């Protein structure tokens, strides 16, 4: 059997080794090239995000985004200029730093405000939309008459009973159950009935009585089913006007009577 040339075999083996090393170097370069591309891509992406964050933060806290105007909407009894003036110490503050607690602190100084909402309009405006308290009538106090809302909050102190606002007389004053029942009844009345109301009395929460401008009285009872009672009373007043009767009784609204 003939054996091959040892030198040729060595040369072939060396060539194979060189080819293998060349292949391995190519693979290493190819892999590291992909890794470099990925690192570059990630670096660019992270850099872009950081740059955007910096731009946003710098822009938000720059003088361009400072509070310059407070616009008040919904005010009727309160002069909008008074509310706007109360925000004067806050002017110049970057909008992101105008905290809701700061707004609340300013607006709680105005007891006529029942609820409010705010809207920020860049670059420097805050809109304050308020809902004022709705009066239910007047009560007599040690300091004279007080126009109050359903929670008993004093809205103003008129020298005499305002037109369309009934005088409310209850045991326990504005803190008693009688006042809460009377206020609930007043708020349930339709405009055509409320306009004729001159007085409301309630010794307890179950014996609310109304007095109409024509002299007729209304036995209401408790504040339960007030919506139904209000509808029934409006119908009775349409059928028999207050100047033709002395009283209505809607304490049992499904069987009302009048005299």
PDB file of C-alpha atoms in Angstrom:
ATOM      1  CA  UNK A   1       0.000   0.000   0.000  1.00  0.00           C
ATOM      2  CA  UNK A   2       1.368   3.418  -1.021  1.00  0.00           C
ATOM      3  CA  UNK A   3       1.604   6.126   1.663  1.00  0.00           C
ATOM      4  CA  UNK A   4       1.230   9.830   0.904  1.00  0.00           C
ATOM      5  CA  UNK A   5       3.849  12.557   1.084  1.00  0.00           C
ATOM      6  CA  UNK A   6       4.217  13.676   4.760  1.00  0.00           C
ATOM      7  CA  UNK A   7       5.167  17.196   3.724  1.00  0.00           C
ATOM      8  CA  UNK A   8       2.091  17.568   1.591  1.00  0.00           C
ATOM      9  CA  UNK A   9      -0.062  16.442   4.489  1.00  0.00           C
ATOM     10  CA  UNK A  10       1.563  18.995   6.805  1.00  0.00           C
ATOM     11  CA  UNK A  11       1.039  21.742   4.244  1.00  0.00           C
ATOM     12  CA  UNK A  12      -2.632  20.772   3.918  1.00  0.00           C
ATOM     13  CA  UNK A  13      -3.049  20.716   7.673  1.00  0.00           C
ATOM     14  CA  UNK A  14      -1.427  24.151   8.043  1.00  0.00           C
ATOM     15  CA  UNK A  15      -3.619  25.554   5.251  1.00  0.00           C
ATOM     16  CA  UNK A  16      -6.727  24.225   7.005  1.00  0.00           C
ATOM     17  CA  UNK A  17      -5.622  25.796  10.263  1.00  0.00           C
ATOM     18  CA  UNK A  18      -4.998  29.133   8.556  1.00  0.00           C
ATOM     19  CA  UNK A  19      -8.434  28.988   6.904  1.00  0.00           C
ATOM     20  CA  UNK A  20     -10.051  28.205  10.235  1.00  0.00           C
ATOM     21  CA  UNK A  21      -8.300  31.136  11.933  1.00  0.00           C
ATOM     22  CA  UNK A  22      -9.276  33.445   9.069  1.00  0.00           C
ATOM     23  CA  UNK A  23     -12.900  32.337   9.377  1.00  0.00           C
ATOM     24  CA  UNK A  24     -12.841  32.859  13.132  1.00  0.00           C
ATOM     25  CA  UNK A  25     -11.394  36.367  12.706  1.00  0.00           C
ATOM     26  CA  UNK A  26     -14.155  37.200  10.195  1.00  0.00           C
ATOM     27  CA  UNK A  27     -16.806  35.936  12.579  1.00  0.00           C
ATOM     28  CA  UNK A  28     -15.343  37.970  15.442  1.00  0.00           C
ATOM     29  CA  UNK A  29     -15.293  41.116  13.276  1.00  0.00           C
ATOM     30  CA  UNK A  30     -18.844  40.454  12.064  1.00  0.00           C
ATOM     31  CA  UNK A  31     -20.120  39.933  15.624  1.00  0.00           C
ATOM     32  CA  UNK A  32     -18.323  42.951  17.061  1.00  0.00           C
ATOM     33  CA  UNK A  33     -19.555  45.073  14.152  1.00  0.00           C
ATOM     34  CA  UNK A  34     -23.180  44.183  15.004  1.00  0.00           C
ATOM     35  CA  UNK A  35     -22.486  44.866  18.683  1.00  0.00           C
ATOM     36  CA  UNK A  36     -20.980  48.246  17.845  1.00  0.00           C
ATOM     37  CA  UNK A  37     -24.006  49.108  15.722  1.00  0.00           C
ATOM     38  CA  UNK A  38     -26.361  48.122  18.530  1.00  0.00           C
ATOM     39  CA  UNK A  39     -24.378  50.148  21.047  1.00  0.00           C
ATOM     40  CA  UNK A  40     -24.406  53.156  18.739  1.00  0.00           C
ATOM     41  CA  UNK A  41     -28.149  52.802  18.164  1.00  0.00           C
ATOM     42  CA  UNK A  42     -28.826  52.549  21.916  1.00  0.00           C
ATOM     43  CA  UNK A  43     -26.541  55.495  22.605  1.00  0.00           C
ATOM     44  CA  UNK A  44     -28.334  57.620  20.026  1.00  0.00           C
ATOM     45  CA  UNK A  45     -31.768  56.637  21.399  1.00  0.00           C
ATOM     46  CA  UNK A  46     -30.816  57.294  25.029  1.00  0.00           C
ATOM     47  CA  UNK A  47     -29.168  60.559  24.067  1.00  0.00           C
ATOM     48  CA  UNK A  48     -32.295  61.670  22.207  1.00  0.00           C
ATOM     49  CA  UNK A  49     -34.537  60.857  25.189  1.00  0.00           C
ATOM     50  CA  UNK A  50     -32.238  62.663  27.602  1.00  0.00           C
ATOM     51  CA  UNK A  51     -32.076  65.659  25.296  1.00  0.00           C
ATOM     52  CA  UNK A  52     -35.874  65.724  25.050  1.00  0.00           C
ATOM     53  CA  UNK A  53     -36.214  65.512  28.843  1.00  0.00           C
ATOM     54  CA  UNK A  54     -33.749  68.345  29.266  1.00  0.00           C
ATOM     55  CA  UNK A  55     -35.608  70.480  26.725  1.00  0.00           C
ATOM     56  CA  UNK A  56     -38.976  69.801  28.379  1.00  0.00           C
ATOM     57  CA  UNK A  57     -37.707  70.445  31.897  1.00  0.00           C
ATOM     58  CA  UNK A  58     -35.817  73.577  30.937  1.00  0.00           C
ATOM     59  CA  UNK A  59     -38.779  74.821  28.904  1.00  0.00           C
ATOM     60  CA  UNK A  60     -41.316  74.062  31.657  1.00  0.00           C
ATOM     61  CA  UNK A  61     -39.328  75.858  34.321  1.00  0.00           C
ATOM     62  CA  UNK A  62     -38.163  78.727  32.168  1.00  0.00           C
ATOM     63  CA  UNK A  63     -39.556  82.257  32.555  1.00  0.00           C
ATOM     64  CA  UNK A  64     -41.548  81.661  29.374  1.00  0.00           C
ATOM     65  CA  UNK A  65     -43.740  79.172  31.291  1.00  0.00           C
ATOM     66  CA  UNK A  66     -44.226  81.389  34.348  1.00  0.00           C
ATOM     67  CA  UNK A  67     -47.739  82.206  35.573  1.00  0.00           C
ATOM     68  CA  UNK A  68     -48.694  85.602  34.178  1.00  0.00           C
ATOM     69  CA  UNK A  69     -52.499  85.590  34.149  1.00  0.00           C
ATOM     70  CA  UNK A  70     -55.306  84.130  36.270  1.00  0.00           C
ATOM     71  CA  UNK A  71     -58.679  84.189  34.530  1.00  0.00           C
ATOM     72  CA  UNK A  72     -61.836  83.672  36.638  1.00  0.00           C
ATOM     73  CA  UNK A  73     -65.074  82.314  35.182  1.00  0.00           C
ATOM     74  CA  UNK A  74     -68.472  81.775  36.812  1.00  0.00           C
ATOM     75  CA  UNK A  75     -68.237  84.518  39.458  1.00  0.00           C
ATOM     76  CA  UNK A  76     -71.403  86.533  40.031  1.00  0.00           C
ATOM     77  CA  UNK A  77     -71.568  87.641  43.659  1.00  0.00           C
ATOM     78  CA  UNK A  78     -67.783  87.728  43.941  1.00  0.00           C
ATOM     79  CA  UNK A  79     -65.870  90.263  41.874  1.00  0.00           C
ATOM     80  CA  UNK A  80     -63.523  88.299  39.575  1.00  0.00           C
ATOM     81  CA  UNK A  81     -60.868  90.976  40.117  1.00  0.00           C
ATOM     82  CA  UNK A  82     -60.801  90.132  43.849  1.00  0.00           C
ATOM     83  CA  UNK A  83     -60.034  86.480  43.144  1.00  0.00           C
ATOM     84  CA  UNK A  84     -57.448  87.362  40.513  1.00  0.00           C
ATOM     85  CA  UNK A  85     -55.765  89.781  42.926  1.00  0.00           C
ATOM     86  CA  UNK A  86     -55.509  87.033  45.549  1.00  0.00           C
ATOM     87  CA  UNK A  87     -53.206  85.113  43.197  1.00  0.00           C
ATOM     88  CA  UNK A  88     -50.763  88.036  42.931  1.00  0.00           C
ATOM     89  CA  UNK A  89     -48.097  86.362  45.151  1.00  0.00           C
ATOM     90  CA  UNK A  90     -48.145  83.349  42.823  1.00  0.00           C
ATOM     91  CA  UNK A  91     -47.506  85.300  39.619  1.00  0.00           C
ATOM     92  CA  UNK A  92     -44.112  84.533  38.137  1.00  0.00           C
ATOM     93  CA  UNK A  93     -44.090  80.955  39.461  1.00  0.00           C
ATOM     94  CA  UNK A  94     -43.411  78.291  36.781  1.00  0.00           C
ATOM     95  CA  UNK A  95     -46.703  76.592  35.941  1.00  0.00           C
ATOM     96  CA  UNK A  96     -45.498  73.104  37.011  1.00  0.00           C
ATOM     97  CA  UNK A  97     -44.777  74.534  40.464  1.00  0.00           C
ATOM     98  CA  UNK A  98     -48.269  76.000  40.961  1.00  0.00           C
ATOM     99  CA  UNK A  99     -49.577  73.274  43.274  1.00  0.00           C
ATOM    100  CA  UNK A 100     -53.261  72.455  43.740  1.00  0.00           C
ATOM    101  CA  UNK A 101     -52.773  73.050  47.469  1.00  0.00           C
ATOM    102  CA  UNK A 102     -51.701  76.627  46.726  1.00  0.00           C
ATOM    103  CA  UNK A 103     -54.813  77.217  44.608  1.00  0.00           C
ATOM    104  CA  UNK A 104     -57.012  75.701  47.322  1.00  0.00           C
ATOM    105  CA  UNK A 105     -55.475  77.936  49.968  1.00  0.00           C
ATOM    106  CA  UNK A 106     -56.240  81.034  47.915  1.00  0.00           C
ATOM    107  CA  UNK A 107     -59.822  80.076  47.111  1.00  0.00           C
ATOM    108  CA  UNK A 108     -60.793  78.992  50.636  1.00  0.00           C
ATOM    109  CA  UNK A 109     -60.532  82.661  51.583  1.00  0.00           C
ATOM    110  CA  UNK A 110     -63.760  83.176  49.592  1.00  0.00           C
ATOM    111  CA  UNK A 111     -66.615  81.448  51.494  1.00  0.00           C
ATOM    112  CA  UNK A 112     -69.046  82.094  48.628  1.00  0.00           C
ATOM    113  CA  UNK A 113     -67.186  79.576  46.468  1.00  0.00           C
ATOM    114  CA  UNK A 114     -68.791  76.148  46.796  1.00  0.00           C
ATOM    115  CA  UNK A 115     -66.723  74.231  44.208  1.00  0.00           C
ATOM    116  CA  UNK A 116     -64.086  75.078  41.628  1.00  0.00           C
ATOM    117  CA  UNK A 117     -61.953  73.585  38.877  1.00  0.00           C
ATOM    118  CA  UNK A 118     -58.783  74.824  37.216  1.00  0.00           C
ATOM    119  CA  UNK A 119     -57.270  74.549  33.756  1.00  0.00           C
ATOM    120  CA  UNK A 120     -53.685  75.385  32.812  1.00  0.00           C
ATOM    121  CA  UNK A 121     -53.235  77.030  29.419  1.00  0.00           C
ATOM    122  CA  UNK A 122     -49.561  77.354  28.405  1.00  0.00           C
ATOM    123  CA  UNK A 123     -47.496  79.367  28.321  1.00  0.00           C
ATOM    124  CA  UNK A 124     -48.679  81.333  31.365  1.00  0.00           C
ATOM    125  CA  UNK A 125     -52.428  81.243  32.077  1.00  0.00           C
ATOM    126  CA  UNK A 126     -54.522  79.469  34.712  1.00  0.00           C
ATOM    127  CA  UNK A 127     -58.313  79.487  34.301  1.00  0.00           C
ATOM    128  CA  UNK A 128     -60.312  79.147  37.534  1.00  0.00           C
ATOM    129  CA  UNK A 129     -63.945  78.095  37.053  1.00  0.00           C
ATOM    130  CA  UNK A 130     -66.024  78.531  40.178  1.00  0.00           C
ATOM    131  CA  UNK A 131     -69.515  77.576  41.297  1.00  0.00           C
ATOM    132  CA  UNK A 132     -70.894  79.951  43.888  1.00  0.00           C
ATOM    133  CA  UNK A 133     -73.093  78.908  46.769  1.00  0.00           C
ATOM    134  CA  UNK A 134     -76.828  79.045  46.052  1.00  0.00           C
ATOM    135  CA  UNK A 135     -78.889  80.879  48.703  1.00  0.00           C
ATOM    136  CA  UNK A 136     -81.973  79.164  50.126  1.00  0.00           C
ATOM    137  CA  UNK A 137     -83.225  82.018  52.294  1.00  0.00           C
ATOM    138  CA  UNK A 138     -82.472  84.338  55.202  1.00  0.00           C
ATOM    139  CA  UNK A 139     -82.226  83.586  58.915  1.00  0.00           C
ATOM    140  CA  UNK A 140     -82.250  85.932  61.874  1.00  0.00           C
ATOM    141  CA  UNK A 141     -78.998  86.056  63.839  1.00  0.00           C
ATOM    142  CA  UNK A 142     -77.608  88.134  66.678  1.00  0.00           C
ATOM    143  CA  UNK A 143     -76.009  90.338  64.020  1.00  0.00           C
ATOM    144  CA  UNK A 144     -79.179  90.763  61.976  1.00  0.00           C
ATOM    145  CA  UNK A 145     -80.326  88.931  58.875  1.00  0.00           C
ATOM    146  CA  UNK A 146     -78.038  86.484  57.082  1.00  0.00           C
ATOM    147  CA  UNK A 147     -78.549  85.101  53.605  1.00  0.00           C
ATOM    148  CA  UNK A 148     -77.452  81.451  53.767  1.00  0.00           C
ATOM    149  CA  UNK A 149     -77.081  78.431  51.520  1.00  0.00           C
ATOM    150  CA  UNK A 150     -78.306  74.891  52.248  1.00  0.00           C
ATOM    151  CA  UNK A 151     -75.220  74.200  54.392  1.00  0.00           C
ATOM    152  CA  UNK A 152     -75.883  77.276  56.527  1.00  0.00           C
ATOM    153  CA  UNK A 153     -72.890  79.192  55.131  1.00  0.00           C
ATOM    154  CA  UNK A 154     -73.482  82.944  55.282  1.00  0.00           C
ATOM    155  CA  UNK A 155     -73.440  84.410  51.786  1.00  0.00           C
ATOM    156  CA  UNK A 156     -74.150  88.001  52.768  1.00  0.00           C
ATOM    157  CA  UNK A 157     -75.834  90.067  55.459  1.00  0.00           C
ATOM    158  CA  UNK A 158     -78.648  92.132  53.923  1.00  0.00           C
ATOM    159  CA  UNK A 159     -80.378  94.897  55.845  1.00  0.00           C
ATOM    160  CA  UNK A 160     -83.782  93.458  54.874  1.00  0.00           C
ATOM    161  CA  UNK A 161     -85.134  90.269  53.364  1.00  0.00           C
ATOM    162  CA  UNK A 162     -84.184  90.153  49.664  1.00  0.00           C
ATOM    163  CA  UNK A 163     -87.003  89.670  47.197  1.00  0.00           C
ATOM    164  CA  UNK A 164     -87.467  85.972  46.428  1.00  0.00           C
ATOM    165  CA  UNK A 165     -85.613  84.780  49.550  1.00  0.00           C
ATOM    166  CA  UNK A 166     -87.866  83.337  52.285  1.00  0.00           C
ATOM    167  CA  UNK A 167     -87.341  83.916  55.992  1.00  0.00           C
ATOM    168  CA  UNK A 168     -86.382  80.563  57.543  1.00  0.00           C
ATOM    169  CA  UNK A 169     -87.323  79.949  61.180  1.00  0.00           C
ATOM    170  CA  UNK A 170     -86.249  76.672  62.773  1.00  0.00           C
ATOM    171  CA  UNK A 171     -85.486  75.295  66.218  1.00  0.00           C
ATOM    172  CA  UNK A 172     -81.760  74.808  66.682  1.00  0.00           C
ATOM    173  CA  UNK A 173     -80.803  77.421  64.092  1.00  0.00           C
ATOM    174  CA  UNK A 174     -78.746  76.525  61.033  1.00  0.00           C
ATOM    175  CA  UNK A 175     -77.120  73.602  62.878  1.00  0.00           C
ATOM    176  CA  UNK A 176     -80.409  71.823  63.561  1.00  0.00           C
ATOM    177  CA  UNK A 177     -82.195  69.107  61.635  1.00  0.00           C
ATOM    178  CA  UNK A 178     -85.141  71.436  61.085  1.00  0.00           C
ATOM    179  CA  UNK A 179     -82.978  73.825  59.060  1.00  0.00           C
ATOM    180  CA  UNK A 180     -81.530  71.002  56.927  1.00  0.00           C
ATOM    181  CA  UNK A 181     -85.040  69.726  56.197  1.00  0.00           C
ATOM    182  CA  UNK A 182     -86.313  73.237  55.378  1.00  0.00           C
ATOM    183  CA  UNK A 183     -83.351  73.882  53.069  1.00  0.00           C
ATOM    184  CA  UNK A 184     -83.926  70.579  51.256  1.00  0.00           C
ATOM    185  CA  UNK A 185     -87.590  71.477  50.742  1.00  0.00           C
ATOM    186  CA  UNK A 186     -86.764  74.944  49.403  1.00  0.00           C
ATOM    187  CA  UNK A 187     -84.268  73.504  46.921  1.00  0.00           C
ATOM    188  CA  UNK A 188     -86.873  71.042  45.643  1.00  0.00           C
ATOM    189  CA  UNK A 189     -89.402  73.733  44.728  1.00  0.00           C
ATOM    190  CA  UNK A 190     -89.903  74.655  41.061  1.00  0.00           C
ATOM    191  CA  UNK A 191     -89.205  78.268  40.142  1.00  0.00           C
ATOM    192  CA  UNK A 192     -92.882  79.227  39.885  1.00  0.00           C
ATOM    193  CA  UNK A 193     -93.516  78.070  43.468  1.00  0.00           C
ATOM    194  CA  UNK A 194     -90.220  79.323  44.887  1.00  0.00           C
ATOM    195  CA  UNK A 195     -90.993  82.799  43.550  1.00  0.00           C
ATOM    196  CA  UNK A 196     -94.119  83.001  45.769  1.00  0.00           C
ATOM    197  CA  UNK A 197     -92.433  81.700  48.926  1.00  0.00           C
ATOM    198  CA  UNK A 198     -92.063  84.239  51.756  1.00  0.00           C
ATOM    199  CA  UNK A 199     -91.376  82.119  54.849  1.00  0.00           C
ATOM    200  CA  UNK A 200     -90.485  78.584  55.975  1.00  0.00           C
ATOM    201  CA  UNK A 201     -90.876  77.170  59.481  1.00  0.00           C
ATOM    202  CA  UNK A 202     -89.758  73.867  60.974  1.00  0.00           C
ATOM    203  CA  UNK A 203     -89.716  72.967  64.652  1.00  0.00           C
ATOM    204  CA  UNK A 204     -88.446  69.511  63.717  1.00  0.00           C
ATOM    205  CA  UNK A 205     -87.361  67.769  60.530  1.00  0.00           C
ATOM    206  CA  UNK A 206     -90.872  66.298  60.127  1.00  0.00           C
ATOM    207  CA  UNK A 207     -93.064  69.389  60.259  1.00  0.00           C
ATOM    208  CA  UNK A 208     -91.875  71.794  57.593  1.00  0.00           C
ATOM    209  CA  UNK A 209     -94.446  74.462  56.765  1.00  0.00           C
ATOM    210  CA  UNK A 210     -94.379  77.051  53.988  1.00  0.00           C
ATOM    211  CA  UNK A 211     -96.011  80.460  53.727  1.00  0.00           C
ATOM    212  CA  UNK A 212     -96.877  81.826  50.294  1.00  0.00           C
ATOM    213  CA  UNK A 213     -97.195  85.431  49.250  1.00  0.00           C
ATOM    214  CA  UNK A 214    -100.973  85.282  48.871  1.00  0.00           C
ATOM    215  CA  UNK A 215    -101.353  84.324  52.521  1.00  0.00           C
ATOM    216  CA  UNK A 216    -101.886  80.612  51.975  1.00  0.00           C
ATOM    217  CA  UNK A 217     -99.870  78.142  54.038  1.00  0.00           C
ATOM    218  CA  UNK A 218     -98.517  74.751  52.994  1.00  0.00           C
ATOM    219  CA  UNK A 219     -98.239  71.787  55.335  1.00  0.00           C
ATOM    220  CA  UNK A 220     -95.258  69.941  53.893  1.00  0.00           C
ATOM    221  CA  UNK A 221     -94.257  67.489  56.595  1.00  0.00           C
ATOM    222  CA  UNK A 222     -90.809  65.928  56.263  1.00  0.00           C
ATOM    223  CA  UNK A 223     -88.363  66.426  53.423  1.00  0.00           C
ATOM    224  CA  UNK A 224     -89.044  62.892  52.162  1.00  0.00           C
ATOM    225  CA  UNK A 225     -90.582  62.695  48.683  1.00  0.00           C
ATOM    226  CA  UNK A 226     -89.979  66.427  48.268  1.00  0.00           C
ATOM    227  CA  UNK A 227     -89.789  66.147  44.482  1.00  0.00           C
ATOM    228  CA  UNK A 228     -93.250  64.534  44.357  1.00  0.00           C
ATOM    229  CA  UNK A 229     -94.662  67.006  46.881  1.00  0.00           C
ATOM    230  CA  UNK A 230     -93.320  69.936  44.855  1.00  0.00           C
ATOM    231  CA  UNK A 231     -94.990  68.624  41.697  1.00  0.00           C
ATOM    232  CA  UNK A 232     -98.293  68.079  43.513  1.00  0.00           C
ATOM    233  CA  UNK A 233     -98.171  71.547  45.102  1.00  0.00           C
ATOM    234  CA  UNK A 234     -97.544  73.216  41.740  1.00  0.00           C
ATOM    235  CA  UNK A 235    -100.594  71.442  40.304  1.00  0.00           C
ATOM    236  CA  UNK A 236    -102.762  72.423  43.293  1.00  0.00           C
ATOM    237  CA  UNK A 237    -101.686  76.052  42.971  1.00  0.00           C
ATOM    238  CA  UNK A 238    -102.564  75.946  39.282  1.00  0.00           C
ATOM    239  CA  UNK A 239    -106.029  74.566  40.016  1.00  0.00           C
ATOM    240  CA  UNK A 240    -106.649  76.706  43.106  1.00  0.00           C
ATOM    241  CA  UNK A 241    -104.386  79.829  43.262  1.00  0.00           C
ATOM    242  CA  UNK A 242    -103.045  80.871  46.692  1.00  0.00           C
ATOM    243  CA  UNK A 243    -105.300  83.947  46.848  1.00  0.00           C
ATOM    244  CA  UNK A 244    -108.381  81.692  46.657  1.00  0.00           C
ATOM    245  CA  UNK A 245    -107.473  79.214  49.434  1.00  0.00           C
ATOM    246  CA  UNK A 246    -106.086  79.380  52.961  1.00  0.00           C
ATOM    247  CA  UNK A 247    -103.931  76.242  52.989  1.00  0.00           C
ATOM    248  CA  UNK A 248    -102.557  73.277  51.083  1.00  0.00           C
ATOM    249  CA  UNK A 249    -101.607  69.962  52.623  1.00  0.00           C
ATOM    250  CA  UNK A 250     -99.116  67.867  50.658  1.00  0.00           C
ATOM    251  CA  UNK A 251     -97.690  65.958  53.625  1.00  0.00           C
ATOM    252  CA  UNK A 252     -99.326  62.897  52.026  1.00  0.00           C
ATOM    253  CA  UNK A 253     -98.667  63.764  48.383  1.00  0.00           C
ATOM    254  CA  UNK A 254    -100.816  60.958  46.992  1.00  0.00           C
ATOM    255  CA  UNK A 255    -103.867  62.335  48.786  1.00  0.00           C
ATOM    256  CA  UNK A 256    -103.372  66.138  48.948  1.00  0.00           C
ATOM    257  CA  UNK A 257    -106.041  68.501  50.225  1.00  0.00           C
ATOM    258  CA  UNK A 258    -106.617  72.258  50.300  1.00  0.00           C
ATOM    259  CA  UNK A 259    -109.051  74.598  52.029  1.00  0.00           C
TER     260      UNK A 259
END
